[in-house]
Amino acid sequence: MKTRSLLRKLRNVTVLTREEAGALEDSIMRIERFHAGFDIISEGSKPNAVHLMVSGWAARRKMLENGANQFTAFLIPGDFCDIHVTVLARMDHNITAITNCEIAMIDGERLDELASRSSNLARALWWTTLVDEAVLREWVVNNGQRRAYAAVAHLLCEMHVRLCLVGEADGSSEPFTFPVTQEHIANATGLTPVHVNRTLQQLRGDGLIRLHSRQLGILDLERLRAVAGFEIEYLHLMPRGAGDEGIER
Amino acid sequence: MKTRSLLRKLRNVTVLTREEAGALEDSIMRIERFHAGFDIISEGSKPNAVHLMVSGWAARRKMLENGANQFTAFLIPGDFCDIHVTVLARMDHNITAITNCEIAMIDGERLDELASRSSNLARALWWTTLVDEAVLREWVVNNGQRRAYAAVAHLLCEMHVRLCLVGEADGSSEPFTFPVTQEHIANATGLTPVHVNRTLQQLRGDGLIRLHSRQLGILDLERLRAVAGFEIEYLHLMPRGAGDEGIER
DNA sequence: CGGGGTGTTGAAGCCTGTCAACAATTGTGG
DNA sequence: CCACAATTGTTGACAGGCTTCAACACCCCG
């Protein structure tokens, strides 16, 4: 079940039939593995398959002339790297593996077919795209308006919810795997690694989080969300009303 | 021809038949007018029509608890405010009129129909969506990595190209209408109005732009793009290869 | 045991924010 | 068409958040 995470995510907002789920699974042509630090998709390339994250973490990465990197998204299991690439000629950014990753290569045309046969599935796939966009807008806010302390907190809140959606975390204060370095957080928030370090120390000192050896524990979710100005509505989890296992609203 | 700007934009990347163009025009139910400063669509609302910018400028605006505003896009003629809203329950941000605006209200279902009948049109609409997303990623970079000077320059470069695409500017150094206040630029770049002012003075002093009474003249496009680190590829203008009237690559 | 990546700390400086006042421009009503 | 008000743009002084640079500690892995 390489689509396990994806299905779990979709089922937060819709009901999928066994057939729809099976068809998704069957659209996978093969699995590819990438080592941490390597590019899964490179800027300028033209992917000939849709890439779906099966396991591991990756990042959308834009490079600047001066060598700086800015992430525009973290990709976790269940996320598409490039649903709809077929429309555009070339990738305008890189997708880079943060940890070792398993990527499902999906036949794009077959996916289109499935969507045209099941309006329900089409809507669900649309939903993932639009939520990705909403997250991206929130990243603009993070980089533009929030101070380091709130920005880092917000990022942690976002990832926590998204991880919950695919079952990689739960609503408790139990630590979950959070395999990014402080430099990765810096690339995501537009801060320097040094300042991320100091900011994390503050968050730890304030009793909001625990973050050690790639394990993140959220000690006081309510307060963390408060300092982050995190409002969960932008993730659009409402539609079905069920399936929100353990995610605090 | 309320779809004039949209058609002009789409024709930069594809060929549209007279029928396709006519069908788009016919999908417009009515035109609504909004005064500068007012919300066209509000956070939390559920639009029952697709909104297309016909004339004027608007902005996607996210509000923070402290009252701060962050823009996540400037909308100009030919841009959709919310193509695909039907998929999500509610707007997670505001669309605010910067100038007086004319908005075409389009029947969403009819638009879906058109797209399903013409894969060419569907692709073109997809293209607009994906370019909007690419622009959004670039805004993350702008807010995260670029210094004020480069960020403002980049924003001007982006708007210049986009205005060219719909015929509101050309490739010359002739001034064109650029109806935003320094506060708007501040909201877009994550800077304060005061600092935007100083940054614009620098850009003017360096002989790169002229900006007075809502008219922007780009005096040295090449140098402006250089200081901005502006690389036009992210706007994905290639596909058709023609139609790039006066836009410098 | 060694080495590279990662995390941590300190000092110094700069970019940008803040506050506040004033100038210029635009819009409005008489 | 002028006068006034409101908005927008401009300037200066000062503060502060974050960066930069550099050194060192830690940890995991071969």
XYZ file of C-alpha atoms (C1' of nucleotides) in Angstrom:
558
model
C 0.000 0.000 0.000
C 2.212 2.779 -1.263
C -0.734 5.141 -1.245
C -1.428 4.604 2.446
C -0.478 8.137 3.493
C -2.219 9.747 0.568
C -5.414 7.817 1.174
C -5.337 8.645 4.842
C -4.959 12.313 4.027
C -7.756 12.318 1.469
C -10.067 10.455 3.808
C -9.901 13.383 6.189
C -12.077 15.306 3.793
C -13.944 12.774 1.707
C -15.066 9.184 1.523
C -13.212 7.044 -0.976
C -14.531 3.777 -2.283
C -12.430 0.649 -2.339
C -12.341 0.985 -6.130
C -11.086 4.542 -6.063
C -8.404 3.639 -3.577
C -7.389 0.613 -5.593
C -7.240 2.597 -8.802
C -4.922 5.104 -7.194
C -2.650 2.334 -6.008
C -2.680 0.783 -9.461
C -1.667 4.018 -11.130
C 1.769 3.666 -9.540
C 4.268 2.543 -12.147
C 7.209 2.017 -9.828
C 8.932 3.155 -6.663
C 12.199 5.064 -6.680
C 14.494 5.683 -3.752
C 16.543 8.795 -3.101
C 19.247 9.407 -0.544
C 19.088 12.302 1.894
C 20.537 15.432 0.381
C 20.015 14.491 -3.233
C 17.630 16.103 -5.667
C 14.511 14.148 -6.525
C 13.570 16.574 -9.269
C 15.840 19.289 -10.572
C 15.107 22.783 -11.760
C 14.829 22.889 -15.534
C 13.899 19.243 -15.897
C 10.652 17.978 -17.324
C 9.333 15.086 -15.224
C 7.518 12.437 -17.204
C 5.667 11.053 -14.214
C 3.816 12.424 -11.234
C 5.885 12.025 -8.054
C 4.139 11.027 -4.844
C 5.917 10.966 -1.485
C 5.614 7.511 0.035
C 8.092 7.799 2.885
C 10.617 10.324 4.073
C 10.746 14.091 3.974
C 11.698 16.403 1.117
C 11.647 20.120 0.406
C 10.827 22.403 -2.457
C 13.972 24.446 -2.841
C 14.648 27.591 -4.790
C 18.278 28.522 -5.286
C 19.509 32.098 -5.559
C 22.517 33.302 -7.471
C 24.434 33.881 -4.255
C 24.021 30.228 -3.346
C 21.337 30.806 -0.733
C 18.437 28.373 -0.542
C 14.839 29.156 0.225
C 12.414 26.350 0.843
C 8.833 26.905 -0.248
C 7.406 23.708 1.171
C 8.194 20.628 3.210
C 6.946 17.464 1.571
C 5.916 14.525 3.712
C 4.321 11.167 2.927
C 1.089 11.601 1.013
C 2.243 14.819 -0.697
C 2.564 15.196 -4.434
C 5.785 16.765 -5.661
C 4.418 17.828 -8.990
C 0.851 16.822 -9.657
C 0.056 18.667 -12.927
C 3.589 19.174 -14.167
C 2.498 17.982 -17.544
C 0.912 21.377 -18.072
C 4.154 23.297 -17.671
C 7.277 22.854 -19.699
C 9.839 22.727 -16.938
C 10.312 22.672 -13.195
C 11.168 26.107 -11.852
C 12.590 24.755 -8.619
C 14.218 21.682 -7.113
C 12.731 18.973 -4.970
C 15.404 17.810 -2.558
C 15.347 14.805 -0.266
C 15.798 15.750 3.378
C 15.859 12.150 4.557
C 16.035 9.025 2.476
C 12.833 8.963 0.473
C 10.614 6.525 -1.329
C 8.828 8.138 -4.246
C 5.991 6.588 -6.187
C 6.102 7.348 -9.885
C 2.566 7.680 -11.134
C 1.301 7.616 -14.679
C -0.028 11.146 -15.116
C -2.452 10.314 -17.886
C -3.880 7.481 -15.916
C -4.369 9.799 -12.958
C -6.232 12.255 -15.183
C -8.424 9.409 -16.357
C -9.236 8.367 -12.827
C -10.141 11.915 -11.960
C -12.409 12.251 -14.946
C -14.184 9.019 -14.027
C -14.637 9.885 -10.363
C -15.623 13.449 -9.633
C -15.229 12.585 -5.989
C -11.594 11.638 -6.461
C -11.072 14.655 -8.687
C -12.366 16.909 -5.939
C -10.121 15.246 -3.398
C -7.053 15.749 -5.578
C -8.102 19.325 -6.159
C -8.342 19.736 -2.435
C -4.732 18.670 -1.949
C -3.595 21.177 -4.550
C -5.554 24.027 -3.021
C -4.403 23.249 0.484
C -0.805 23.196 -0.733
C -1.434 26.650 -2.110
C -2.988 27.844 1.140
C 0.062 26.568 2.995
C 2.271 28.444 0.586
C 0.396 31.665 1.267
C 0.916 31.095 4.949
C 4.645 30.765 4.299
C 4.612 34.183 2.701
C 3.056 35.489 5.899
C 5.635 33.604 7.941
C 8.527 35.117 6.055
C 6.992 38.539 5.679
C 5.262 39.404 8.924
C 6.142 37.088 11.751
C 9.129 37.457 14.016
C 11.518 34.561 14.300
C 9.858 33.227 17.445
C 6.363 33.174 15.939
C 7.562 32.030 12.518
C 9.341 28.961 13.834
C 6.416 28.196 16.120
C 4.018 28.470 13.196
C 6.074 26.147 11.081
C 6.066 23.557 13.850
C 2.301 23.894 14.238
C 1.757 23.422 10.513
C 3.921 20.355 10.288
C 2.303 18.887 13.374
C -1.175 19.083 11.857
C -0.030 17.792 8.497
C 1.775 14.907 10.126
C -1.357 14.111 12.083
C -3.333 13.963 8.855
C -1.212 11.126 7.573
C -0.764 9.418 10.907
C 2.862 10.312 11.516
C 1.976 12.201 14.668
C -0.971 12.414 16.993
C -2.675 15.009 19.102
C -0.841 14.070 22.264
C 2.352 15.596 23.553
C 4.233 12.432 22.604
C 7.318 13.155 20.520
C 7.175 12.361 16.840
C 9.822 12.142 14.142
C 10.827 15.546 12.887
C 13.896 14.882 10.804
C 15.026 18.349 9.849
C 18.172 20.169 10.881
C 18.175 23.699 12.179
C 19.586 24.720 8.827
C 16.508 23.276 7.128
C 14.304 25.323 9.408
C 16.420 28.338 8.546
C 15.878 27.710 4.844
C 12.146 27.485 5.417
C 11.775 30.581 7.552
C 14.284 32.873 5.903
C 16.383 33.029 9.062
C 19.992 32.062 9.665
C 20.789 28.733 11.291
C 22.322 30.591 14.207
C 19.165 32.519 14.876
C 17.018 29.428 14.468
C 19.139 27.840 17.150
C 18.518 30.721 19.543
C 14.841 30.772 18.708
C 14.461 27.061 19.389
C 16.182 27.547 22.698
C 13.608 30.161 23.584
C 10.760 27.875 22.593
C 12.299 25.133 24.700
C 12.958 27.487 27.578
C 9.344 28.625 27.501
C 8.242 25.029 27.891
C 6.503 24.874 24.529
C 8.462 22.176 22.768
C 11.093 19.509 23.088
C 13.298 18.971 20.081
C 16.248 16.630 20.297
C 17.803 14.119 17.954
C 15.122 14.577 15.311
C 12.254 14.041 17.738
C 9.773 16.839 18.310
C 7.501 16.921 21.312
C 4.887 19.614 21.592
C 4.492 20.239 25.290
C 1.795 22.885 25.185
C -0.033 22.893 21.879
C -2.456 25.604 22.826
C 0.220 28.034 23.885
C 2.430 27.193 20.920
C -0.415 27.969 18.555
C -1.148 31.170 20.412
C 2.375 32.542 20.109
C 2.453 31.468 16.464
C -0.868 33.048 15.616
C -1.755 29.662 14.153
C -5.315 29.423 12.866
C -6.021 25.972 11.578
C -8.812 27.019 9.229
C -6.404 27.706 6.396
C -5.758 23.979 6.094
C -9.385 23.440 5.100
C -10.088 20.296 7.086
C -13.828 20.842 7.420
C -15.722 19.220 4.539
C -16.320 15.745 5.866
C -16.503 16.555 9.521
C -15.169 13.171 10.450
C -11.787 11.605 10.198
C -10.072 14.165 12.348
C -8.533 11.554 14.543
C -6.783 13.208 17.400
C -6.233 16.543 15.737
C -7.157 19.341 18.028
C -9.172 22.031 16.435
C -15.146 42.059 -24.417
C -14.753 41.631 -20.690
C -12.365 38.751 -21.247
C -9.974 40.844 -23.327
C -7.146 40.766 -20.759
C -7.635 37.114 -19.951
C -7.633 36.126 -23.611
C -4.558 38.197 -24.271
C -2.795 36.491 -21.392
C -3.801 32.997 -22.474
C -2.792 33.686 -26.057
C 0.761 34.164 -24.881
C 0.974 30.441 -24.362
C -1.653 28.859 -26.569
C -3.856 29.392 -29.583
C -7.526 29.857 -28.801
C -10.251 29.452 -31.364
C -12.943 32.019 -31.859
C -15.379 29.558 -30.304
C -13.314 29.035 -27.179
C -12.916 32.767 -26.748
C -16.603 33.333 -27.283
C -17.554 30.623 -24.829
C -15.388 32.199 -22.163
C -17.022 35.554 -22.755
C -20.454 33.952 -22.582
C -19.724 32.306 -19.267
C -19.803 35.730 -17.637
C -23.016 36.176 -15.726
C -22.571 39.813 -14.819
C -20.090 42.533 -13.963
C -19.718 43.948 -10.484
C -17.891 47.080 -9.479
C -15.918 47.658 -6.299
C -14.468 50.832 -4.881
C -10.815 51.132 -3.973
C -10.159 49.918 -0.460
C -13.152 47.636 -0.211
C -13.139 43.867 -0.028
C -14.166 42.024 -3.156
C -14.211 38.706 -1.329
C -13.911 38.317 2.416
C -12.221 35.711 4.527
C -14.691 33.094 5.656
C -17.138 33.684 2.815
C -18.062 31.092 0.245
C -18.164 32.673 -3.210
C -20.837 31.237 -5.486
C -19.181 32.463 -8.652
C -15.683 32.593 -10.082
C -14.318 36.135 -9.969
C -12.271 37.413 -12.909
C -10.473 40.762 -12.833
C -11.632 42.863 -15.759
C -10.143 46.212 -14.819
C -8.312 47.674 -11.850
C -5.906 46.206 -9.333
C -6.602 44.116 -6.246
C -4.602 42.164 -3.681
C -4.845 38.906 -1.836
C -4.602 39.971 1.765
C -4.042 37.949 4.912
C -4.759 39.681 8.188
C -2.899 38.927 11.385
C -4.233 39.259 14.893
C -2.136 42.348 15.506
C -3.822 44.059 12.592
C -0.906 43.704 10.210
C -1.607 42.835 6.608
C 0.414 40.631 4.325
C -0.368 40.517 0.661
C 0.228 37.229 -1.104
C -0.535 38.440 -4.616
C -1.376 41.442 -6.699
C -4.291 40.822 -9.029
C -4.489 42.659 -12.334
C -6.838 42.416 -15.319
C -6.993 38.878 -16.624
C -6.361 37.291 -13.227
C -8.794 34.990 -11.478
C -9.465 35.733 -7.827
C -10.696 32.293 -6.989
C -10.857 29.893 -9.897
C -11.672 26.563 -8.165
C -13.184 27.926 -4.970
C -16.001 25.528 -5.372
C -13.696 22.808 -4.122
C -13.021 24.467 -0.784
C -15.562 25.436 1.788
C -14.431 28.942 2.564
C -11.990 31.659 1.594
C -9.001 31.727 3.916
C -8.037 35.264 2.953
C -9.479 38.501 1.639
C -9.396 39.927 -1.852
C -9.230 43.687 -1.529
C -9.623 46.288 -4.251
C -6.581 48.537 -4.572
C -8.174 50.719 -7.207
C -11.754 50.749 -8.378
C -12.303 47.360 -9.963
C -14.590 45.705 -12.440
C -15.056 42.044 -11.697
C -16.663 39.519 -13.991
C -18.757 36.958 -12.181
C -18.430 33.668 -13.978
C -20.604 30.600 -13.714
C -18.210 28.063 -12.258
C -20.010 25.006 -13.527
C -20.147 26.416 -16.993
C -16.426 27.062 -16.850
C -15.836 23.449 -15.828
C -17.955 22.352 -18.767
C -15.958 24.462 -21.192
C -12.753 23.031 -19.853
C -13.993 19.473 -20.211
C -15.024 20.144 -23.802
C -11.786 21.834 -24.819
C -8.638 20.251 -23.487
C -6.793 23.169 -24.989
C -8.729 25.652 -22.902
C -8.404 23.414 -19.870
C -4.639 23.416 -20.269
C -4.598 27.184 -20.625
C -6.595 27.638 -17.436
C -4.333 25.169 -15.696
C -1.416 27.220 -16.861
C -2.779 30.343 -15.182
C -3.211 28.458 -11.932
C 0.282 27.011 -11.994
C 1.881 30.314 -12.877
C 0.019 31.955 -9.995
C 1.542 29.299 -7.779
C 5.020 29.871 -9.194
C 4.636 33.581 -8.520
C 3.606 32.780 -4.989
C 6.741 30.696 -4.463
C 8.779 33.596 -5.708
C 7.094 35.811 -3.113
C 8.278 33.443 -0.419
C 11.783 33.924 -1.750
C 11.247 37.663 -1.850
C 10.151 37.812 1.761
C 12.587 35.225 2.990
C 15.881 35.787 1.249
C 16.047 39.067 -0.571
C 17.074 42.355 0.988
C 14.683 45.267 0.703
C 16.443 46.669 -2.339
C 16.322 43.415 -4.298
C 12.852 42.489 -3.055
C 11.236 45.699 -4.209
C 13.115 45.505 -7.495
C 11.910 41.946 -7.987
C 8.323 42.883 -7.336
C 8.538 45.649 -9.921
C 10.051 43.243 -12.443
C 7.310 40.716 -11.876
C 4.511 43.204 -12.235
C 6.125 44.666 -15.327
C 6.147 41.323 -17.119
C 2.642 40.458 -16.008
C 1.349 43.830 -17.136
C 3.043 43.297 -20.484
C 1.233 39.992 -20.867
C -2.141 41.706 -20.749
C -1.084 44.784 -22.649
C -1.032 47.235 -19.748
C 2.660 47.905 -20.224
C 5.193 47.352 -22.948
C 8.871 46.541 -23.188
C 9.927 50.150 -23.580
C 10.977 52.491 -20.802
C 7.704 54.384 -21.181
C 5.885 54.805 -17.886
C 2.827 52.690 -17.260
C 0.101 52.809 -14.673
C 1.226 51.361 -11.362
C -1.506 52.321 -8.936
C -0.137 51.096 -5.635
C 0.919 53.117 -2.623
C 4.172 52.567 -0.816
C 2.134 50.975 1.940
C 0.843 48.407 -0.551
C 4.396 47.624 -1.567
C 5.223 47.292 2.104
C 2.386 44.819 2.583
C 3.641 42.797 -0.356
C 7.295 42.703 0.626
C 7.013 42.423 4.379
C 8.734 45.765 4.883
C 7.516 48.911 6.592
C 6.208 51.788 4.486
C 9.059 53.929 5.757
C 11.644 51.516 4.539
C 9.901 51.040 1.216
C 10.134 54.768 0.782
C 13.857 54.759 1.359
C 14.329 51.763 -0.881
C 12.431 53.381 -3.724
C 14.585 56.469 -3.338
C 17.637 54.289 -3.745
C 16.217 52.644 -6.857
C 15.435 56.068 -8.243
C 18.811 57.440 -7.275
C 20.507 54.539 -9.016
C 18.693 55.452 -12.210
C 16.717 52.228 -12.375
C 13.150 53.467 -12.146
C 10.901 56.468 -12.116
C 7.841 56.230 -9.915
C 5.624 59.235 -9.410
C 1.893 59.758 -9.129
C 1.106 56.110 -9.801
C 3.188 55.960 -12.959
C 6.144 53.603 -13.121
C 8.890 53.959 -15.670
C 11.602 51.340 -15.845
C 14.696 53.186 -16.963
C 17.112 50.284 -17.121
C 15.315 46.960 -17.281
C 18.444 44.892 -17.569
C 20.096 46.397 -14.535
C 16.862 46.304 -12.523
C 16.514 42.601 -13.204
C 20.135 42.051 -12.317
C 19.873 43.660 -8.889
C 16.599 41.808 -8.289
C 17.967 38.445 -9.297
C 14.953 38.235 -11.560
C 14.855 35.168 -13.764
C 11.851 35.225 -16.013
C 11.677 31.473 -16.512
C 9.511 31.000 -13.440
C 6.637 32.689 -15.260
C 6.579 29.841 -17.801
C 6.061 31.882 -20.937
C 7.689 29.415 -23.297
C 5.099 26.944 -24.600
C 3.853 28.681 -27.694
C 6.980 30.555 -28.581
C 5.020 33.372 -30.127
C 2.904 36.097 -28.683
C 5.640 37.598 -26.592
C 5.000 41.031 -27.939
C 7.552 43.418 -26.608
C 8.470 41.405 -23.555
C 12.177 41.125 -23.152
C 13.382 37.705 -22.324
C 39.178 6.646 17.184
C 38.661 10.102 13.951
C 35.925 13.136 11.107
C 32.133 15.487 9.215
C 27.876 17.247 10.049
C 25.139 19.558 13.458
C 24.303 22.303 17.434
C 25.840 26.122 20.568
C 27.811 30.404 22.129
C 29.718 35.250 22.049
C 30.732 39.699 20.166
C 30.026 43.155 16.879
C 27.528 45.431 13.357
C 24.011 46.349 10.039
C 19.578 46.298 8.027
C 15.209 47.337 9.077
C 11.688 48.811 12.444
C 9.727 52.334 15.364
C 8.232 56.806 16.486
C 7.231 61.238 15.348
C 6.923 65.264 12.767
C 6.306 67.515 8.534
C 5.688 68.044 3.361
C 3.331 66.944 -0.717
C -0.429 65.246 -3.060
C -4.983 63.903 -3.810
C -9.741 64.155 -3.068
C -13.936 66.649 -1.606
C -17.331 69.941 -0.721
C -18.706 74.514 -0.849
C -12.198 76.930 -8.633
C -10.589 77.365 -4.092
C -10.061 75.661 0.726
C -9.814 72.214 3.584
C -9.194 67.443 5.043
C -7.370 63.108 4.417
C -4.173 60.297 2.460
C 0.370 59.485 0.979
C 5.156 60.457 0.836
C 9.489 62.052 3.188
C 12.903 62.763 6.719
C 15.625 62.128 11.139
C 17.003 59.902 15.301
C 17.184 55.916 17.719
C 16.365 51.081 18.967
C 16.445 46.343 18.182
C 16.069 41.954 15.809
C 18.720 39.393 13.156
C 23.090 38.527 10.659
C 27.799 37.674 10.382
C 31.958 35.605 11.745
C 34.363 32.540 14.312
C 35.321 29.268 17.645
C 34.040 25.340 20.095
C 31.074 21.325 21.729
C 28.488 17.449 20.562
C 27.032 13.356 18.261
C 26.535 9.842 15.121
C 28.791 6.559 12.030
C 32.187 4.022 9.744
